[in-house]
Amino acid sequence: MEKAEEKNNFPYSALVNGTNDFLGRIAYTIYKQNKIEYKEDLAGKNLSEEEQKKDVKTWQDSQCLPQQVELYRTKATKLLEQFVNEMINRKNTELKSREETLARKEKAVTKKEKNIKAKEEKLEKIRGSFWGNVCAGVVASVLYSVFLLIMYFIARYHYGDGISISFGSGSSG
């Protein structure tokens, strides 16, 4: 029984050199795909089941020759290289896209920071110093008081002495 199992696993043993042989596993997958295609081709021919089994066995034995094993491993290497290159290209594209997005965002942030700084500088100029604001408040109060006095005198001149200004409640009782 062990001899039959060894014969069935012969292609696997020929292609895969241990449990960590990733390349060998890919080579075995390629072999299995070729075997499926070979069997499909045989199915189209009018051969008996016995003849098909014999042809498959002959084909299988030919695929385990050292040259074929090396060919499968070479194909596996190329396939793995293509896969790795594709992944690298995808990651590079993704990184470039992220880099461009970050550059745009950084540029926008820098522009906003400059705008904020410019607005703060303008606001600081408008605000002035504390004592400048106090003086402006005092001047505004004096001007308002002068304005009120002028309005009082204009009204008195226009209406005569009939104007009375009272402070407090209207009647004392």
mmCIF file with all atom_site columns, C-alpha atoms in Angstrom, residues 2-3 35 37 45 52-53 74 151 164 169:
data_model
loop_
_atom_site.group_PDB
_atom_site.id
_atom_site.type_symbol
_atom_site.label_atom_id
_atom_site.label_alt_id
_atom_site.label_comp_id
_atom_site.label_asym_id
_atom_site.label_entity_id
_atom_site.label_seq_id
_atom_site.pdbx_PDB_ins_code
_atom_site.Cartn_x
_atom_site.Cartn_y
_atom_site.Cartn_z
_atom_site.occupancy
_atom_site.B_iso_or_equiv
_atom_site.pdbx_formal_charge
_atom_site.auth_seq_id
_atom_site.auth_comp_id
_atom_site.auth_asym_id
_atom_site.auth_atom_id
_atom_site.pdbx_PDB_model_num
ATOM 1  C CA . GLU A 1 2   ? 2.842   2.419   0.795   1.00 0.00 ? 2   GLU A CA 1
ATOM 2  C CA . LYS A 1 3   ? 4.334   1.847   -2.654  1.00 0.00 ? 3   LYS A CA 1
ATOM 3  C CA . LYS A 1 35  ? -2.606  17.581  -15.617 1.00 0.00 ? 35  LYS A CA 1
ATOM 4  C CA . GLU A 1 37  ? -5.741  20.248  -19.136 1.00 0.00 ? 37  GLU A CA 1
ATOM 5  C CA . LYS A 1 45  ? -10.468 11.448  -27.743 1.00 0.00 ? 45  LYS A CA 1
ATOM 6  C CA . GLN A 1 52  ? -6.786  7.047   -20.607 1.00 0.00 ? 52  GLN A CA 1
ATOM 7  C CA . LYS A 1 53  ? -5.318  5.884   -17.272 1.00 0.00 ? 53  LYS A CA 1
ATOM 8  C CA . THR A 1 74  ? 11.274  28.036  -13.394 1.00 0.00 ? 74  THR A CA 1
ATOM 9  C CA . MET A 1 151 ? -27.848 119.293 20.424  1.00 0.00 ? 151 MET A CA 1
ATOM 10 C CA . SER A 1 164 ? -36.907 121.414 30.557  1.00 0.00 ? 164 SER A CA 1
ATOM 11 C CA . SER A 1 169 ? -39.321 110.604 38.594  1.00 0.00 ? 169 SER A CA 1
#
